[in-house]
mmCIF file of C-alpha atoms in Angstrom:
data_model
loop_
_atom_site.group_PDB
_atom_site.id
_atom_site.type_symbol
_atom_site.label_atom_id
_atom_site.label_comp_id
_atom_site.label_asym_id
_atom_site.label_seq_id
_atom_site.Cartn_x
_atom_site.Cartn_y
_atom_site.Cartn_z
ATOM 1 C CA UNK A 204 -8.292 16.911 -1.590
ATOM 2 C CA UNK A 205 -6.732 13.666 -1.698
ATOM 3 C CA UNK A 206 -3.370 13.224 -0.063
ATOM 4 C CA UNK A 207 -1.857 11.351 -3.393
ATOM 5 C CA UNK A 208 -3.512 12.104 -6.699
ATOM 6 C CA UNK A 209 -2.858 9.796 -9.696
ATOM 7 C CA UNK A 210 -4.133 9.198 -13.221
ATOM 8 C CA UNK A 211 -5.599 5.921 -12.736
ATOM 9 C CA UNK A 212 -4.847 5.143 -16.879
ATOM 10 C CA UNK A 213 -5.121 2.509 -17.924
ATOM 11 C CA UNK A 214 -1.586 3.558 -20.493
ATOM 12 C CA UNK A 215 -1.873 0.400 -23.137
ATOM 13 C CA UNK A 216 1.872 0.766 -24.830
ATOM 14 C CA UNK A 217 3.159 -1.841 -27.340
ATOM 15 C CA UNK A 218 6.437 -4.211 -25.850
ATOM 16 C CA UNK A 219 9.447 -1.647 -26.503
ATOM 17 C CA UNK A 220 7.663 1.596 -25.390
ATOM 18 C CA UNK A 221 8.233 4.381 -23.276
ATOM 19 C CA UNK A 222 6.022 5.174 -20.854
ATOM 20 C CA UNK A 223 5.758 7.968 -18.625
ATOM 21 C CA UNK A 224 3.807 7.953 -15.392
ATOM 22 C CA UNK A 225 3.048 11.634 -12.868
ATOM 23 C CA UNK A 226 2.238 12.151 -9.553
ATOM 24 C CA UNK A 227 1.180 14.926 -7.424
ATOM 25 C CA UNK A 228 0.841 15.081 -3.743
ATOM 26 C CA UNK A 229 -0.742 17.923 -2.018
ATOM 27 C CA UNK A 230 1.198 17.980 1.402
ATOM 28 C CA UNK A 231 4.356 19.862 1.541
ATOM 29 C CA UNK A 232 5.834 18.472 4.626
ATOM 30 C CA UNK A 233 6.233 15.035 2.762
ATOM 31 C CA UNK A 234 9.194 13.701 3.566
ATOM 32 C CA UNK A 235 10.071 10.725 1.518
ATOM 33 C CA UNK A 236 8.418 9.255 -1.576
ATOM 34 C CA UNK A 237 8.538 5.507 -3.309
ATOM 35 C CA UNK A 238 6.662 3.860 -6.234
ATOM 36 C CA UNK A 239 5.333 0.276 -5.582
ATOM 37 C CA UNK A 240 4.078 -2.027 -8.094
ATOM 38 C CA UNK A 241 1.214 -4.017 -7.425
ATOM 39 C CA UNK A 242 -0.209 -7.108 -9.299
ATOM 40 C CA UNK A 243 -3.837 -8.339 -9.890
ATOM 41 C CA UNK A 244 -4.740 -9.667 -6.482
ATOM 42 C CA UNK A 245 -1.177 -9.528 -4.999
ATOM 43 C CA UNK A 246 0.108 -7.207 -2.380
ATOM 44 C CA UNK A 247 1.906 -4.017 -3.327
ATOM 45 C CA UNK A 248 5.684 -4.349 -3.412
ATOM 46 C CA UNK A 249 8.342 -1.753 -3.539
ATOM 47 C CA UNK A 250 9.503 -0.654 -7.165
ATOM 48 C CA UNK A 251 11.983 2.415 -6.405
ATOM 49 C CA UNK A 252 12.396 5.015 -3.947
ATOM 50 C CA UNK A 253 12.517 8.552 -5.449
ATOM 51 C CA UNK A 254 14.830 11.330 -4.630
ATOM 52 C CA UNK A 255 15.208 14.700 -5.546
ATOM 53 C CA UNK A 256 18.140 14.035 -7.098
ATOM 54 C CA UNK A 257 16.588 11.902 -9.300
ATOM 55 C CA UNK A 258 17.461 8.086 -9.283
ATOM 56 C CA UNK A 259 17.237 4.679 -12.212
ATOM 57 C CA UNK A 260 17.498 1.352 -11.747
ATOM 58 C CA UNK A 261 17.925 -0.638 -15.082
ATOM 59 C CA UNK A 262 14.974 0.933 -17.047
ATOM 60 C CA UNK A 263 13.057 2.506 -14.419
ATOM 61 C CA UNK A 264 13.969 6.248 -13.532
ATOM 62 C CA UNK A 265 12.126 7.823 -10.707
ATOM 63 C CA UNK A 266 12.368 11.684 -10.339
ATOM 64 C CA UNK A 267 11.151 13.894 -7.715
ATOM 65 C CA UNK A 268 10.233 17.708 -7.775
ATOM 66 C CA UNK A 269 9.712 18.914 -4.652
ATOM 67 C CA UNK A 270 9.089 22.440 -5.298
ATOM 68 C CA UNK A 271 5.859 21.407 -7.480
ATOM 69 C CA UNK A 272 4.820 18.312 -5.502
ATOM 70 C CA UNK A 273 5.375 16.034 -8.185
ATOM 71 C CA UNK A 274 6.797 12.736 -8.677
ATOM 72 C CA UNK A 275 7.261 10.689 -12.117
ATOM 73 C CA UNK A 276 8.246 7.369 -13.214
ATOM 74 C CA UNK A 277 10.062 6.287 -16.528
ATOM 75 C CA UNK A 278 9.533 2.863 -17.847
ATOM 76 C CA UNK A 279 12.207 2.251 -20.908
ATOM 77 C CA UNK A 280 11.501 -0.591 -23.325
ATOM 78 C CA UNK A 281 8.364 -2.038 -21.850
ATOM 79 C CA UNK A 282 8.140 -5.729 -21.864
ATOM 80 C CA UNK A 283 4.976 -7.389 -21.083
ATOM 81 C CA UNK A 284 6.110 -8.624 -17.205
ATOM 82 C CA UNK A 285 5.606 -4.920 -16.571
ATOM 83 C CA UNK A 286 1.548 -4.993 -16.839
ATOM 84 C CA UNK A 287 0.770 -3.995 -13.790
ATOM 85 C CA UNK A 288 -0.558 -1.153 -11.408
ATOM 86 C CA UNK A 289 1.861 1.524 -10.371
ATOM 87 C CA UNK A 290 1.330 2.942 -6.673
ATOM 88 C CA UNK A 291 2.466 6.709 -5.882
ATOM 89 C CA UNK A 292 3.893 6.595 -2.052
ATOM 90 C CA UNK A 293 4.458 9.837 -0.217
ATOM 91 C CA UNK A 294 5.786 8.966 3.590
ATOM 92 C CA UNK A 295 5.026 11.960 6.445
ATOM 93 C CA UNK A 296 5.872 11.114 9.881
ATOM 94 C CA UNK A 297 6.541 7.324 9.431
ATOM 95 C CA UNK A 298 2.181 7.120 7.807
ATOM 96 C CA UNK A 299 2.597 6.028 4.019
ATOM 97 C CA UNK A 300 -0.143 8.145 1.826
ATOM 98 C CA UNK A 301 -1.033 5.694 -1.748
ATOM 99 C CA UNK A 302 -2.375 7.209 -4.779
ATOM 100 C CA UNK A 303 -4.967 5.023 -6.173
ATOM 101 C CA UNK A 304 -2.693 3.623 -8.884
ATOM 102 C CA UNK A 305 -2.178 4.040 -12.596
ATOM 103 C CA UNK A 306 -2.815 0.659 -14.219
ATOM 104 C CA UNK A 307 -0.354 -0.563 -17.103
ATOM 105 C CA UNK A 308 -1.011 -3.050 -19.595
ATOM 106 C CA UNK A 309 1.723 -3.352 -22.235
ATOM 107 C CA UNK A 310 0.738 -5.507 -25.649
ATOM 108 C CA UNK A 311 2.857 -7.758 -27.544
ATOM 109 C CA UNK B 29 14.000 -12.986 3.345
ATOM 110 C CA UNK B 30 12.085 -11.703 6.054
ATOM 111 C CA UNK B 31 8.292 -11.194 4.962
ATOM 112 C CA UNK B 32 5.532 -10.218 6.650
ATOM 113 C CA UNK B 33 2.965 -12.976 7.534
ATOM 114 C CA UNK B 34 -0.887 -12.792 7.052
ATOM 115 C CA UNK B 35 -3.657 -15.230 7.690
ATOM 116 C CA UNK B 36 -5.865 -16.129 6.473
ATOM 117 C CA UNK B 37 -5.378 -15.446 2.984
ATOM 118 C CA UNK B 38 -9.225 -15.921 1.805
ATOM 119 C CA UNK B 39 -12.337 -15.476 3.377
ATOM 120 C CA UNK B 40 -15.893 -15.811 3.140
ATOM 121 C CA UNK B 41 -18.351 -14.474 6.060
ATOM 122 C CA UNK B 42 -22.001 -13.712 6.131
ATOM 123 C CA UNK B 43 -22.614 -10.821 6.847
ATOM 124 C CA UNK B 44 -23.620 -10.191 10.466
ATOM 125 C CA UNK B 45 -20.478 -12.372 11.571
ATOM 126 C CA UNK B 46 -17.458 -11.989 13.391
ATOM 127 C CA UNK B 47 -14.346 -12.731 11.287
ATOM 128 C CA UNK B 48 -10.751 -12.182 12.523
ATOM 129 C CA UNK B 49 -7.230 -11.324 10.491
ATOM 130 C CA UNK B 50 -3.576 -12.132 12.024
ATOM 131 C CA UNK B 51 -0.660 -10.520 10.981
ATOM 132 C CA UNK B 52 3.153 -10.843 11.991
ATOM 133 C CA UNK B 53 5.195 -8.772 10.936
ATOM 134 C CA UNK B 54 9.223 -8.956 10.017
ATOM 135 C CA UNK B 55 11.011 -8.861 13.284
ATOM 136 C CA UNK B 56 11.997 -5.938 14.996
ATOM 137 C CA UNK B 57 9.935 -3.773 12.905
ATOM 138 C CA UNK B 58 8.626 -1.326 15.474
ATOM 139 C CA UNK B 59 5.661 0.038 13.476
ATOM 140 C CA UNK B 60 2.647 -2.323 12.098
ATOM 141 C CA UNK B 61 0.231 -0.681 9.488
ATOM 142 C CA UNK B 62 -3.570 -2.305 8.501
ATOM 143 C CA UNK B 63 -4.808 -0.861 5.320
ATOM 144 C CA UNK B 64 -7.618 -1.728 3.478
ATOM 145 C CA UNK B 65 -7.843 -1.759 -0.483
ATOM 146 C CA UNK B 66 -10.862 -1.105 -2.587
ATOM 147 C CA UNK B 67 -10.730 -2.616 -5.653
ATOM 148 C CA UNK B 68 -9.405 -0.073 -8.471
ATOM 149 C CA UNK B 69 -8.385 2.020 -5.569
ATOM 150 C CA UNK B 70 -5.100 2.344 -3.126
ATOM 151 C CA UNK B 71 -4.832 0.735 0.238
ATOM 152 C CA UNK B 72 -6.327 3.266 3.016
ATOM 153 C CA UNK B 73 -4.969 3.385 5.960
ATOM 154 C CA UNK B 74 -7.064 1.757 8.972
ATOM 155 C CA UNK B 75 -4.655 1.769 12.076
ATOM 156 C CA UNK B 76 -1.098 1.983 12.817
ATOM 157 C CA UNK B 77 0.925 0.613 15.717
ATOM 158 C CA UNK B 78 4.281 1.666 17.317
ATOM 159 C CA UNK B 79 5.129 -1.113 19.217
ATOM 160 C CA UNK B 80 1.981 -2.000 21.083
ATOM 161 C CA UNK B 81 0.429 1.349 21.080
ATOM 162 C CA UNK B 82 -1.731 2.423 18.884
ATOM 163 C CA UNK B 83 -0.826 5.520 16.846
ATOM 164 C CA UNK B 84 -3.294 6.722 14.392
ATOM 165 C CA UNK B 85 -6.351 4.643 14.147
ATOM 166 C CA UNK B 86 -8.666 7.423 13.005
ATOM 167 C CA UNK B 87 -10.451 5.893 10.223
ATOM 168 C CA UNK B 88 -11.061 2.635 11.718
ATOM 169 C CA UNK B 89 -14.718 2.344 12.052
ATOM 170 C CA UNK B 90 -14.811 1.808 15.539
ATOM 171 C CA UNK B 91 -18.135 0.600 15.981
ATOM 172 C CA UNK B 92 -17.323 -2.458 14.182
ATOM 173 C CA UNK B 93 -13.712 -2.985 14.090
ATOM 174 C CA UNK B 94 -10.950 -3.632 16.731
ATOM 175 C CA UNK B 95 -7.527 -4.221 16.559
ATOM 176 C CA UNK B 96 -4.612 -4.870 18.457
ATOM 177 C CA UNK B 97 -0.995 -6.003 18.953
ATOM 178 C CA UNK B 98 -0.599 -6.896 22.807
ATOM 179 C CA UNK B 99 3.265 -8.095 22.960
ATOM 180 C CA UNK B 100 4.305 -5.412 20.091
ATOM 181 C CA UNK B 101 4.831 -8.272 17.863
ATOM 182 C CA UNK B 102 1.800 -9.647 15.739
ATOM 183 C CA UNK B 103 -1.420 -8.358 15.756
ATOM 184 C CA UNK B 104 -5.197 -9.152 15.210
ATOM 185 C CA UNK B 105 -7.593 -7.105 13.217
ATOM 186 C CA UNK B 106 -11.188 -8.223 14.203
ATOM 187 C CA UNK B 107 -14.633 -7.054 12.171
ATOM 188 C CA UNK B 108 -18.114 -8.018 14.226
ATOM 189 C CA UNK B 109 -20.546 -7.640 13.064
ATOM 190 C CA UNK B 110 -18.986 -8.261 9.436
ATOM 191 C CA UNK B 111 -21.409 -5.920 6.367
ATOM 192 C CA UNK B 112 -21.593 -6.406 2.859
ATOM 193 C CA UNK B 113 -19.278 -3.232 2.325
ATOM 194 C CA UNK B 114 -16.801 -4.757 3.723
ATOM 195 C CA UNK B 115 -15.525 -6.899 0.877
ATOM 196 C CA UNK B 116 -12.106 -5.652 -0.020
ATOM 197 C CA UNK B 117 -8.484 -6.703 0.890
ATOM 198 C CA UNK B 118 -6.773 -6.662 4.130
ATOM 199 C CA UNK B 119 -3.635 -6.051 4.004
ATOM 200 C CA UNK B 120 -1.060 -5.854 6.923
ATOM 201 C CA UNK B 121 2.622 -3.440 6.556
ATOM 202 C CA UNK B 122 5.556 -3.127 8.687
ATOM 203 C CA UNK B 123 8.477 -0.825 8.812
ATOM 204 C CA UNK B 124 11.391 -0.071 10.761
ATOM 205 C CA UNK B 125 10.958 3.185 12.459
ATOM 206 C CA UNK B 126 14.305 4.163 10.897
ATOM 207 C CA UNK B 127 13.098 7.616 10.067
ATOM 208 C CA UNK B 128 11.832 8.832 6.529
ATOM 209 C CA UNK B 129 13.609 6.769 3.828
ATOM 210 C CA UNK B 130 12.166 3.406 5.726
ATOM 211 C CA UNK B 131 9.937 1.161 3.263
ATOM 212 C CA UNK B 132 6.623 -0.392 3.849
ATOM 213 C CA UNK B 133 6.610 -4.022 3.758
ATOM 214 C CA UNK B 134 3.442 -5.858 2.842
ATOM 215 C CA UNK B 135 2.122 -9.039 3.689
ATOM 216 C CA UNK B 136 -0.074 -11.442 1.363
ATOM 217 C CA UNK B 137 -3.179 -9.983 2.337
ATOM 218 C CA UNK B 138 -6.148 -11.633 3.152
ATOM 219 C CA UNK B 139 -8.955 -11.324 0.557
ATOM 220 C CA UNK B 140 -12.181 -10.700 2.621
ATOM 221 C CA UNK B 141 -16.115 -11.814 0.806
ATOM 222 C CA UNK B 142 -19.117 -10.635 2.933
ATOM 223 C CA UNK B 143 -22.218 -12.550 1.749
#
């Protein structure tokens, strides 16, 4: 079973949308956990950490439920800079586990 | 703002042929990561350093690929005899070994073609 599972899309949402993304990871002694974003041929860079307590940054809102092993991202009012592939990050004993991505492609 | 280096950021081999990747990472970041990424897939972890020590480099295909990072500062990821399969991206990481809320930072990558 795979460390990180994802669904690998891809979600096509019109600009404005909301746009909901899940997670599961299958190791409970995870300790922390962090969506990246990752561009066509770029390198993947950090988006958000996630805590259990839930956190948002503008109109991204990460939450994190530990007791299911699951791990979601919000995307409010999609604009089209947000195309892109979201990583799932799950962090046990300083080794980073990646999902293999859920590619977004929002539409004018 | 600190980044991690990586060079260089193309490459074509044929395959049969040595081919070499540096990587320096932002300073005093203790731990140095090499993953390799698929395309349509995540990166996959290939060997991590603490310092100069290796610490996990369980799915490197040792037969084939070396690396290492003698001063615990940059580091050198080396393929010989270079396959067709190998296509994909390199891509370097370092972190502070801060404990669990530490990031991953990523270099460039360097975009690997076996002919």
């Amino acid at each position: 079973r795979k460390e990180v599972e994802q669904d690998p899309g891809p979600f096509n949402v019109p600009e404005g949308a909301t746009v909901a993304f899940n997670c599961t990871y299958s190791n409970s002694a995870s300790q922390s956990f962090f969506w990246y974003r990752q561009d066509c041929r770029k390198e993947p860079k950090l988006l958000m950490s996630v805590y259990s307590s839930g956190n948002e940054d503008g109109r991204f809102t990460a939450q994190l439920n530990r007791a299911s092993q699951y791990i979601s991202l919000l995307i409010r009012d999609s604009k089209l800079s947000d195309s892109a592939t979201y990583l799932c990050v799950v962090n046990r004993f300083n080794k980073f586990y990646f999902g293999s991505g859920t590619k977004l492609n929002v539409k004018p | 703002e600190a980044e991690v280096a990586q060079s260089p950021r193309y490459k074509i081999t044929e395959k049969s042929q040595a081919v070499a990747f540096w990587c320096d990472p932002i300073s005093g970041h203790a731990t140095l990561y090499w993953y390799r990424q698929i395309l349509g897939q995540g990166p996959e972890l290939l060997v991590q350093f603490q310092d100069e020590s290796v610490v996990d480099d369980s799915q490197l295909p040792k037969d084939r690929f070396s690396a290492e990072r003698l001063k615990g500062v940059d580091s050198t990821l080396k393929i010989q005899p270079a396959e067709l399969g190998d296509s994909a991206m390199y891509l370097c990481a370092s972190s502070l070994d801060s404990g669990e809320a530490a990031e991953a930072f990523f270099g460039q990558g360097t975009r690997l073609t076996v002919v």
